[in-house]
Coordinates of C-alpha atoms in Angstrom, one line a residue:
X1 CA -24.8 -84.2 -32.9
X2 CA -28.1 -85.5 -35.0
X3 CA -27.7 -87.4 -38.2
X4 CA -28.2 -84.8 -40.4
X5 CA -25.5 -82.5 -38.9
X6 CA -23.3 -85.7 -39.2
X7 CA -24.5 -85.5 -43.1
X8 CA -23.4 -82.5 -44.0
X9 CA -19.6 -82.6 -42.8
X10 CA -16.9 -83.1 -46.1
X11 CA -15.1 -86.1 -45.5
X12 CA -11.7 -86.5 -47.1
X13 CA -10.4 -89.6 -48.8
X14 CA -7.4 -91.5 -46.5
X15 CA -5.0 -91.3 -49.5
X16 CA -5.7 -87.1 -49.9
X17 CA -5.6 -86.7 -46.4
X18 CA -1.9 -88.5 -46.8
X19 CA -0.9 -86.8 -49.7
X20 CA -1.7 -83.5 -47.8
X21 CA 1.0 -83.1 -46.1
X22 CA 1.6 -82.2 -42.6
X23 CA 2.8 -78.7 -40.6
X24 CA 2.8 -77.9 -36.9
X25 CA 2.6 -74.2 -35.5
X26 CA 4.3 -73.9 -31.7
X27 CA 3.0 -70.5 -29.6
X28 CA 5.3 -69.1 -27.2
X29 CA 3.4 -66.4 -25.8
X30 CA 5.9 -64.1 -23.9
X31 CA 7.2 -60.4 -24.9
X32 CA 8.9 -57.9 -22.9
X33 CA 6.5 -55.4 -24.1
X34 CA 3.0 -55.7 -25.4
X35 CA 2.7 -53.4 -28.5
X36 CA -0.2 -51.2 -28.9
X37 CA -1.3 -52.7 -31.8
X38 CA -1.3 -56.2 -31.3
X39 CA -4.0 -58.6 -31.0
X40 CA -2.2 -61.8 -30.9
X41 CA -2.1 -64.0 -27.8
X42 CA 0.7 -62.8 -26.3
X43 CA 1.7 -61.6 -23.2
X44 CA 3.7 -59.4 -21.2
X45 CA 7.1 -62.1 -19.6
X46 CA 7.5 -62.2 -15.8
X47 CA 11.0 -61.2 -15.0
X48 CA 11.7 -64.8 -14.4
X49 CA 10.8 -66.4 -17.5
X50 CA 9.1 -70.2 -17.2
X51 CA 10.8 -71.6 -20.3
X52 CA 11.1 -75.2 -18.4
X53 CA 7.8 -75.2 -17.0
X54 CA 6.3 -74.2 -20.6
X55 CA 8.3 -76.5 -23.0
X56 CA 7.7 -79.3 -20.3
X57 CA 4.0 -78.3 -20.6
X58 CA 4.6 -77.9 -24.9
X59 CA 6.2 -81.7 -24.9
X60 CA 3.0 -83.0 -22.9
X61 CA 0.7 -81.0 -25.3
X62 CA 2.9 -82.6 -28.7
X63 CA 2.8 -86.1 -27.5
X64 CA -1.1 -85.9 -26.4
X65 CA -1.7 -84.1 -29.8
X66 CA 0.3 -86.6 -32.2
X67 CA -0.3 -90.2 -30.7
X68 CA -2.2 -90.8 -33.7
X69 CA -0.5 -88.8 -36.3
X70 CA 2.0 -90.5 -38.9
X71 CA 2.8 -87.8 -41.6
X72 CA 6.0 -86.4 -41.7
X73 CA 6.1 -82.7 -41.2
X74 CA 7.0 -80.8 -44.0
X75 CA 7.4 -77.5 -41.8
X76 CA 7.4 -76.3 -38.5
X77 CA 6.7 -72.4 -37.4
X78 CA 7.5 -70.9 -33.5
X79 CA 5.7 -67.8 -33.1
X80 CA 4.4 -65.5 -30.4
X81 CA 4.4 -63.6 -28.5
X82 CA 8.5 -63.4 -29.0
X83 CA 10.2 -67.1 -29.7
X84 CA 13.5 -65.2 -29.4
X85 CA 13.4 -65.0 -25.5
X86 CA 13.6 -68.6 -25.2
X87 CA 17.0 -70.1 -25.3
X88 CA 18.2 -72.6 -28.1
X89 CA 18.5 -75.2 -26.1
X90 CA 14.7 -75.0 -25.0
X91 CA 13.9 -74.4 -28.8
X92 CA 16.0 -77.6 -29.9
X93 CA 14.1 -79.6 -26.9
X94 CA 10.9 -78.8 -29.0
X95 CA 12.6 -80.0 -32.3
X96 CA 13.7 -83.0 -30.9
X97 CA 10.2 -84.1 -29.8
X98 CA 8.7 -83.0 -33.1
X99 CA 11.6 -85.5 -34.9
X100 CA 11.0 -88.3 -32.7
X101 CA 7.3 -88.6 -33.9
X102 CA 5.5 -88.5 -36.6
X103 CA 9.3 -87.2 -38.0
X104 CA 10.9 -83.9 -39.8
X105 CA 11.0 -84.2 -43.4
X106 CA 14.3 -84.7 -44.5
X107 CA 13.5 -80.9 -45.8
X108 CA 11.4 -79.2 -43.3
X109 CA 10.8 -75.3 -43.2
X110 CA 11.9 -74.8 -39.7
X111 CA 10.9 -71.1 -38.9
X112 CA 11.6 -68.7 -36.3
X113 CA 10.3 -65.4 -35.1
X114 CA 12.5 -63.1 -33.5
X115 CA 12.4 -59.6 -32.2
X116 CA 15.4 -57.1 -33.2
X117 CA 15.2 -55.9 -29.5
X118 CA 15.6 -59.5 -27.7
X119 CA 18.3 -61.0 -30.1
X120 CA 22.0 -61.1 -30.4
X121 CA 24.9 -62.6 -32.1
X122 CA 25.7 -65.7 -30.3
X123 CA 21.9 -66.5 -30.2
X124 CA 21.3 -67.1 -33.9
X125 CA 24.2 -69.2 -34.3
X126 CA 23.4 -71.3 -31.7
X127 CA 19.5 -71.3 -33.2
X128 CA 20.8 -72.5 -36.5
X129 CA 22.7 -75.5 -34.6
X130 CA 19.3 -76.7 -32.9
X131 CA 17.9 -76.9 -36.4
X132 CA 16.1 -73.1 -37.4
X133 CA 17.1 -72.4 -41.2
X134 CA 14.4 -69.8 -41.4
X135 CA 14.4 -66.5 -39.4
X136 CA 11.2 -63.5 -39.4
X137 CA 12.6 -60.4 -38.0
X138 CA 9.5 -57.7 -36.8
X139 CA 11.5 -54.7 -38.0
X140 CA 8.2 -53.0 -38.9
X141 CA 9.8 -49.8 -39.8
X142 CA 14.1 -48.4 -39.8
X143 CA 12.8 -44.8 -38.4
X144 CA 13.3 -44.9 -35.0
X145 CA 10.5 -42.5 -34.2
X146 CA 8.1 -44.7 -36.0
X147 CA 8.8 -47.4 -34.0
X148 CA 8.9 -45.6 -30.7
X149 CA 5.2 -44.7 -31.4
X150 CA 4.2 -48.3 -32.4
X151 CA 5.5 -49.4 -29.1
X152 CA 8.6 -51.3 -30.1
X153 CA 11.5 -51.9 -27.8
X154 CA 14.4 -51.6 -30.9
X155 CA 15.4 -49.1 -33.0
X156 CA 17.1 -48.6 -36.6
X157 CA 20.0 -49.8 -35.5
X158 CA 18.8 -52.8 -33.3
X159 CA 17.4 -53.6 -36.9
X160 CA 20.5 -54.0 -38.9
X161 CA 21.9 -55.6 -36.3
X162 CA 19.7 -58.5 -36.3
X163 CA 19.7 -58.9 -40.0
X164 CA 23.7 -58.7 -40.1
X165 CA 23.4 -61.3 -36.9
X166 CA 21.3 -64.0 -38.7
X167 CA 22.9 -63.7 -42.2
X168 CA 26.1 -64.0 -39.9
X169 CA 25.2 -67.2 -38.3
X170 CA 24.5 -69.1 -41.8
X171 CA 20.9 -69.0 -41.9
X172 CA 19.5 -67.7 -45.4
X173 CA 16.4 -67.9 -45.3
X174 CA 15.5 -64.6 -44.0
X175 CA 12.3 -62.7 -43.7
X176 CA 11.6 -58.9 -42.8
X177 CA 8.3 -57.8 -41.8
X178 CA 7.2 -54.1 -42.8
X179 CA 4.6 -52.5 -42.4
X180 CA 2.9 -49.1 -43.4
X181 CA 0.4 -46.4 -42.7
X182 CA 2.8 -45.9 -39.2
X183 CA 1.7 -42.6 -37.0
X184 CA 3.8 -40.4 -37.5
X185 CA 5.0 -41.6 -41.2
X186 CA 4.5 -39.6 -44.7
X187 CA 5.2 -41.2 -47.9
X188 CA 8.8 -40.0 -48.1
X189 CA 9.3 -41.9 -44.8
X190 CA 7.5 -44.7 -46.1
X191 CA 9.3 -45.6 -49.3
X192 CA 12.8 -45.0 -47.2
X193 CA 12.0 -48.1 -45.0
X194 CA 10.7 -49.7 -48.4
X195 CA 14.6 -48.6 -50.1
X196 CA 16.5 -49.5 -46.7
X197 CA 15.1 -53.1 -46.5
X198 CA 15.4 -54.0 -50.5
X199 CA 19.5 -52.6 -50.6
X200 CA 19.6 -55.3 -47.5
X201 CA 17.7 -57.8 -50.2
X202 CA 16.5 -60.4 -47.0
X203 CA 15.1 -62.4 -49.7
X204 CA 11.2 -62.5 -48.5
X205 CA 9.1 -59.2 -47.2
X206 CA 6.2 -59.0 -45.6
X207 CA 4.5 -56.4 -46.4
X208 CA 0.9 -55.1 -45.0
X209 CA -0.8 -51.8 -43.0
X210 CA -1.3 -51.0 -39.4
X211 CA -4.6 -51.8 -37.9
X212 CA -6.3 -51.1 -35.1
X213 CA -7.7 -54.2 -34.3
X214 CA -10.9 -54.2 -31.6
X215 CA -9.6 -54.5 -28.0
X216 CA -6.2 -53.0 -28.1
X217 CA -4.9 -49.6 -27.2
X218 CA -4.8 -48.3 -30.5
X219 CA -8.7 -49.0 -31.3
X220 CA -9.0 -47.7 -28.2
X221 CA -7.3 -44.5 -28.3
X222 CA -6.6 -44.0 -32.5
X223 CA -3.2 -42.6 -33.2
X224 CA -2.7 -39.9 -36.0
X225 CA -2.4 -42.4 -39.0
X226 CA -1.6 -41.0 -42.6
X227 CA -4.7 -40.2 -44.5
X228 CA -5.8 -43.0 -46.7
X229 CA -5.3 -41.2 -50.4
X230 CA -1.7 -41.4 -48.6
X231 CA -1.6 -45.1 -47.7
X232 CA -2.9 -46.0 -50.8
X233 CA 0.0 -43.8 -52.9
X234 CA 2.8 -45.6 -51.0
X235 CA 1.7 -49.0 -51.1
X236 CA 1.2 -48.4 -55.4
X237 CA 4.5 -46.9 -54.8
X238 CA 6.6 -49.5 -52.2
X239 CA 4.5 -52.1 -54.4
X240 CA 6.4 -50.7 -58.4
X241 CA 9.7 -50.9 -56.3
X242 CA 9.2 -54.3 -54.9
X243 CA 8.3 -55.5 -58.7
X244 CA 11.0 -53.6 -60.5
X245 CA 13.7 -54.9 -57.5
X246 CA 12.6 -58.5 -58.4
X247 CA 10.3 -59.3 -55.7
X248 CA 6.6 -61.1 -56.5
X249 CA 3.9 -60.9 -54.6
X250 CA 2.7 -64.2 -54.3
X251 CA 0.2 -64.0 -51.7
X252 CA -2.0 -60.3 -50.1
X253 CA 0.9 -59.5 -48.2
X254 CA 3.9 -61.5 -48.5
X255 CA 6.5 -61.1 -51.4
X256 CA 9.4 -63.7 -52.5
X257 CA 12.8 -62.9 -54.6
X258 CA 14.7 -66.3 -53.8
X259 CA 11.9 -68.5 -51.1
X260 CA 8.5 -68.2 -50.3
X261 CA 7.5 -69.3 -47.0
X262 CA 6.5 -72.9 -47.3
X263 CA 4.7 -72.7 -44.1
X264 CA 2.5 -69.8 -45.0
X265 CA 1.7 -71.0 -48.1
X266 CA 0.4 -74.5 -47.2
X267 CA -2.2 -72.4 -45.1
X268 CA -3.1 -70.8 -48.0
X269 CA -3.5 -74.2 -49.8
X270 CA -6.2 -75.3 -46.8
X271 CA -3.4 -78.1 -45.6
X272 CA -3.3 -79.5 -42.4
X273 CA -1.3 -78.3 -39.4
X274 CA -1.5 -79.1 -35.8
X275 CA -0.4 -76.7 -33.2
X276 CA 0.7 -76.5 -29.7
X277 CA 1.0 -73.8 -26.9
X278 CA -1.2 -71.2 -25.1
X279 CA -3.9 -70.8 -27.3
X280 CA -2.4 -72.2 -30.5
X281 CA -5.1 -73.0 -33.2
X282 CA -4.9 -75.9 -35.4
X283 CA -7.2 -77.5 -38.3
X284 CA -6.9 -81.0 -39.5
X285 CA -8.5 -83.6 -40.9
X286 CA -8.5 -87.2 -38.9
X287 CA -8.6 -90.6 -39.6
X288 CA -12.4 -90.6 -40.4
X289 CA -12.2 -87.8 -42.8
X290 CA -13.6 -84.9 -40.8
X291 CA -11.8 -81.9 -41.0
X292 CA -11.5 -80.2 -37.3
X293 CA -10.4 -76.9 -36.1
X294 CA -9.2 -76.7 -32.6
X295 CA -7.8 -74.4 -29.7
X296 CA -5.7 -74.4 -27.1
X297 CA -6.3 -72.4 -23.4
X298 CA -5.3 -69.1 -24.1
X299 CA -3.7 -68.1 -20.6
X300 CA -0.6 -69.6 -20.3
X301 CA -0.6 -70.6 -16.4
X302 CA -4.2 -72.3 -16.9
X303 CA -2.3 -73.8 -20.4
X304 CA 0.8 -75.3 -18.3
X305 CA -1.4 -76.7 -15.9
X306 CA -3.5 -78.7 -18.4
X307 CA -1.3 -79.4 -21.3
X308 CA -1.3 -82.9 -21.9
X309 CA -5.1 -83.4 -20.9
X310 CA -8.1 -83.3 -22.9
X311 CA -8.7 -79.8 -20.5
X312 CA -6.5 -78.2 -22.6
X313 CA -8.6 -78.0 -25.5
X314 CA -11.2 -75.5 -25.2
X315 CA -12.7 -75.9 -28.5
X316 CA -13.1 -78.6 -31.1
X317 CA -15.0 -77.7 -34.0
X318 CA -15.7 -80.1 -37.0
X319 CA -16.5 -78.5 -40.3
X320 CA -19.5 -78.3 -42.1
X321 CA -19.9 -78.2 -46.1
X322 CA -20.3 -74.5 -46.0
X323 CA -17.8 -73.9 -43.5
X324 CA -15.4 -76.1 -45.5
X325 CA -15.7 -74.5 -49.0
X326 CA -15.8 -70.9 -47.6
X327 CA -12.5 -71.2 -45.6
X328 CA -11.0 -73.2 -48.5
X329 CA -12.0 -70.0 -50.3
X330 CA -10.8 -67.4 -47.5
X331 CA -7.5 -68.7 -47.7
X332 CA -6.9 -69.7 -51.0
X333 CA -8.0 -66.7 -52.8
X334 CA -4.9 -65.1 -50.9
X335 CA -2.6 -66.2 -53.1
X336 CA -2.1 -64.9 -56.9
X337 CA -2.1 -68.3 -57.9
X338 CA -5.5 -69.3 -56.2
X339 CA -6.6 -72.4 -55.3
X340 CA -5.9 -75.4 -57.4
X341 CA -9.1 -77.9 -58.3
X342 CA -6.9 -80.5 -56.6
X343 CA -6.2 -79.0 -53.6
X344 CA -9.8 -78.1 -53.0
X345 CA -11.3 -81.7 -53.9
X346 CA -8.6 -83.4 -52.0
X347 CA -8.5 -81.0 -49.3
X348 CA -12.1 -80.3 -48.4
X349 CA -13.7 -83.5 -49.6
X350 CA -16.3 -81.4 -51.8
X351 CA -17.3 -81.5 -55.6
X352 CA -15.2 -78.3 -58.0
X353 CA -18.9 -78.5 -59.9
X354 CA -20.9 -77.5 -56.6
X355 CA -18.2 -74.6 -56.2
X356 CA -18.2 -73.4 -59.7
X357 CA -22.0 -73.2 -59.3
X358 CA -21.8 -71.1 -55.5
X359 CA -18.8 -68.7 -57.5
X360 CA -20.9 -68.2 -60.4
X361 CA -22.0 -64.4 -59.5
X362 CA -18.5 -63.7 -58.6
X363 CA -17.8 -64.8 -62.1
X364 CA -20.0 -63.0 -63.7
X365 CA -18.8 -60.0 -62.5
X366 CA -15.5 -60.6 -63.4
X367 CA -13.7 -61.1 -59.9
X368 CA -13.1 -64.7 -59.6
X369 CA -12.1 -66.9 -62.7
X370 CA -12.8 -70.7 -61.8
X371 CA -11.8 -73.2 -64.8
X372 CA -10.8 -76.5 -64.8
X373 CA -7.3 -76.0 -63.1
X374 CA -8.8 -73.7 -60.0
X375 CA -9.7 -70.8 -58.6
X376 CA -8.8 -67.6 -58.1
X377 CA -9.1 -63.7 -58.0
X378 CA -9.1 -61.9 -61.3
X379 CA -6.9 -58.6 -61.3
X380 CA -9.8 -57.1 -60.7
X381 CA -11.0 -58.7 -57.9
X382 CA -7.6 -58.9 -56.0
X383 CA -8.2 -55.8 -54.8
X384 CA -11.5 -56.4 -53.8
X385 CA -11.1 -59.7 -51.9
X386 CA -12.9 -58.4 -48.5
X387 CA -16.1 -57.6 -50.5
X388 CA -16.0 -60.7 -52.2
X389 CA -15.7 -63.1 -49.1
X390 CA -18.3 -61.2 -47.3
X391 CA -20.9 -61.9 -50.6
X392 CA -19.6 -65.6 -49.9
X393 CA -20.3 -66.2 -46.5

């Protein structure tokens, strides 16, 4: 890398980077079906599962990854792929390491994802004894032949199950993923999954539209999806019902009544987070300032093989000033209450003057308000966020 590259990569003051705080994401990449619609790294599980070979492989990755790292961690999120197949003892294992360095905070956000269709009773009790206090259930939808045509392996009643199984258990922090536009589903159908989830009240909803992301079956083969005048009247409508039931929509797709998920939200904020596991991505800023976005293998066998090693990083990428204020800007802009001024100074190690200056079109045209106290999308231009990111870029 030349001098001048060098040169034009933020650096963040020690005492930010401190005051930043600290979160780790942990992949377990393993489902027993892969949905049409899904991009993530995740992959279909072998009928024997290879949960000691992988969290061996996970505590080799977390103690190569965190030699240097003293922050305590403020939150902690296993996803997939479906966390839920692993056992609680394997999931406390993890826990354990994360606690023996750099440290939970006395308070951490420990969050779960769990699939209605791999998860009973006895499981979420033990889960909440290894240390989980937050669950996110994929319901996706309550009708049955909705989720049969997404690909799901539970039904409506698989559903309520798991809800009734986590309350049970004592952990109440609970989230419920919905989503909309479903083949198959009319507004009527929608709005019923939108009235079933709020008389179960979980607490936190998140909330967003079927895809068909580039390389899965679905973009391959399309599936009859409501026609968009359609998806546009339910949202309006699911959205007047989540308002008037007491939910706010803090962030594009995620609404709160009694939590909002710490995790989530210190993404939004451009905080730091490390991350472990097949393909796990991670940014953070190190000792010297730089900020760095990284990745994991993404195959698991080639992952348990390497964790541990520098071999399992495939890519390390330090941020430029552009690339710095532009992500700062992809993810704050998110959330309703933007991006504070001291976040983004602290965060990306660049002047709020220089970004009031690159925002100033936006401005003028009424999408973004930037003052003294932050930034963030006008009413306006909440709706419009795509368009105004890709003028940014």
């Amino acid at each position: 890398m030349s001098d001048a590259t060098a040169d034009r990569q933020p650096r963040v003051a020690r005492a930010d980077r401190q005051a930043a705080g600290l979160a780790v994401y942990v992949h377990l990449p393993w489902c027993v079906a892969k949905c049409p619609y899904c991009d993530f790294n995740s992959h279909r599980a072998p009928r024997v599962l290879p949960e000691r070979a992988y969290v061996d492989a996970l505590l080799a990755d977390w103690r190569f990854t965190a030699t240097a790292e003293d922050r305590p961690i403020t939150s902690v999120f296993i996803g997939g792929g479906t966390p839920s197949l692993f056992s609680a003892a394997a999931i406390g294992e993890i826990l354990a390491a994360l606690d023996a360095g750099p440290g939970l905070a006395a308070d951490c956000e420990i969050t779960l994802e769990a699939n209605p269709g791999t998860t009973e009773y006895g499981r979420f009790v033990d889960l909440a004894a290894v240390g989980i206090n937050r669950v996110s259930l994929g319901i996706q939808s309550f009708d049955t032949a909705c989720l049969s045509r997404l690909g799901r392996i539970h039904g409506r009643a698989e559903a309520l199950t798991a809800i009734d199984a986590v309350r049970s258990a004592g952990i109440d922090q609970l989230n419920c993923d919905l989503m909309f536009g479903l083949p198959g589903q009319d507004l009527a159908g929608g709005l019923a999954d939108i009235d079933t989830l709020l008389a179960i009240d979980p607490g936190h909803i998140s909330y967003y539209q079927l895809t068909l992301e580039p390389g899965t079956p679905f973009a391959r083969h399309p599936p009859d999806r409501p026609d968009e005048d359609t998806i546009i009247d339910l949202y309006e409508a699911a959205a007047e019902r989540l308002d008037a039931a007491g939910y706010t929509q803090y962030e594009v797709s995620a609404w709160g009544r009694n939590h909002v998920c710490r995790h989530n939200r210190h993404y939004w904020r451009f905080g730091d987070y490390l991350a472990i596991g097949a393909g796990a991505h991670a940014k953070c800023t190190g000792l010297d300032g730089r900020i760095a976005r990284t990745a994991r293998q993404r195959w698991p066998a080639g992952y348990m093989h390497s964790a541990g090693t520098p071999q399992a990083v495939v890519e390390t990428r330090f941020l430029s000033t552009d690339d710095a204020r532009f992500e700062a800007l992809l993810n704050g802009l998110r959330l309703r209450e933007g991006l504070s001024r001291t976040d983004y100074e602290s965060r990306t190690g660049l002047l709020w003057a220089d970004l009031q200056a690159h925002l100033a079109p936006a401005i003028e045209d009424g999408l973004v308000v930037c003052d003294e106290i932050g930034v963030r999308a006008s009413p306006r231009g909440w709706y419009l966020l795509d368009s105004i990111l890709s003028d940014l870029a």
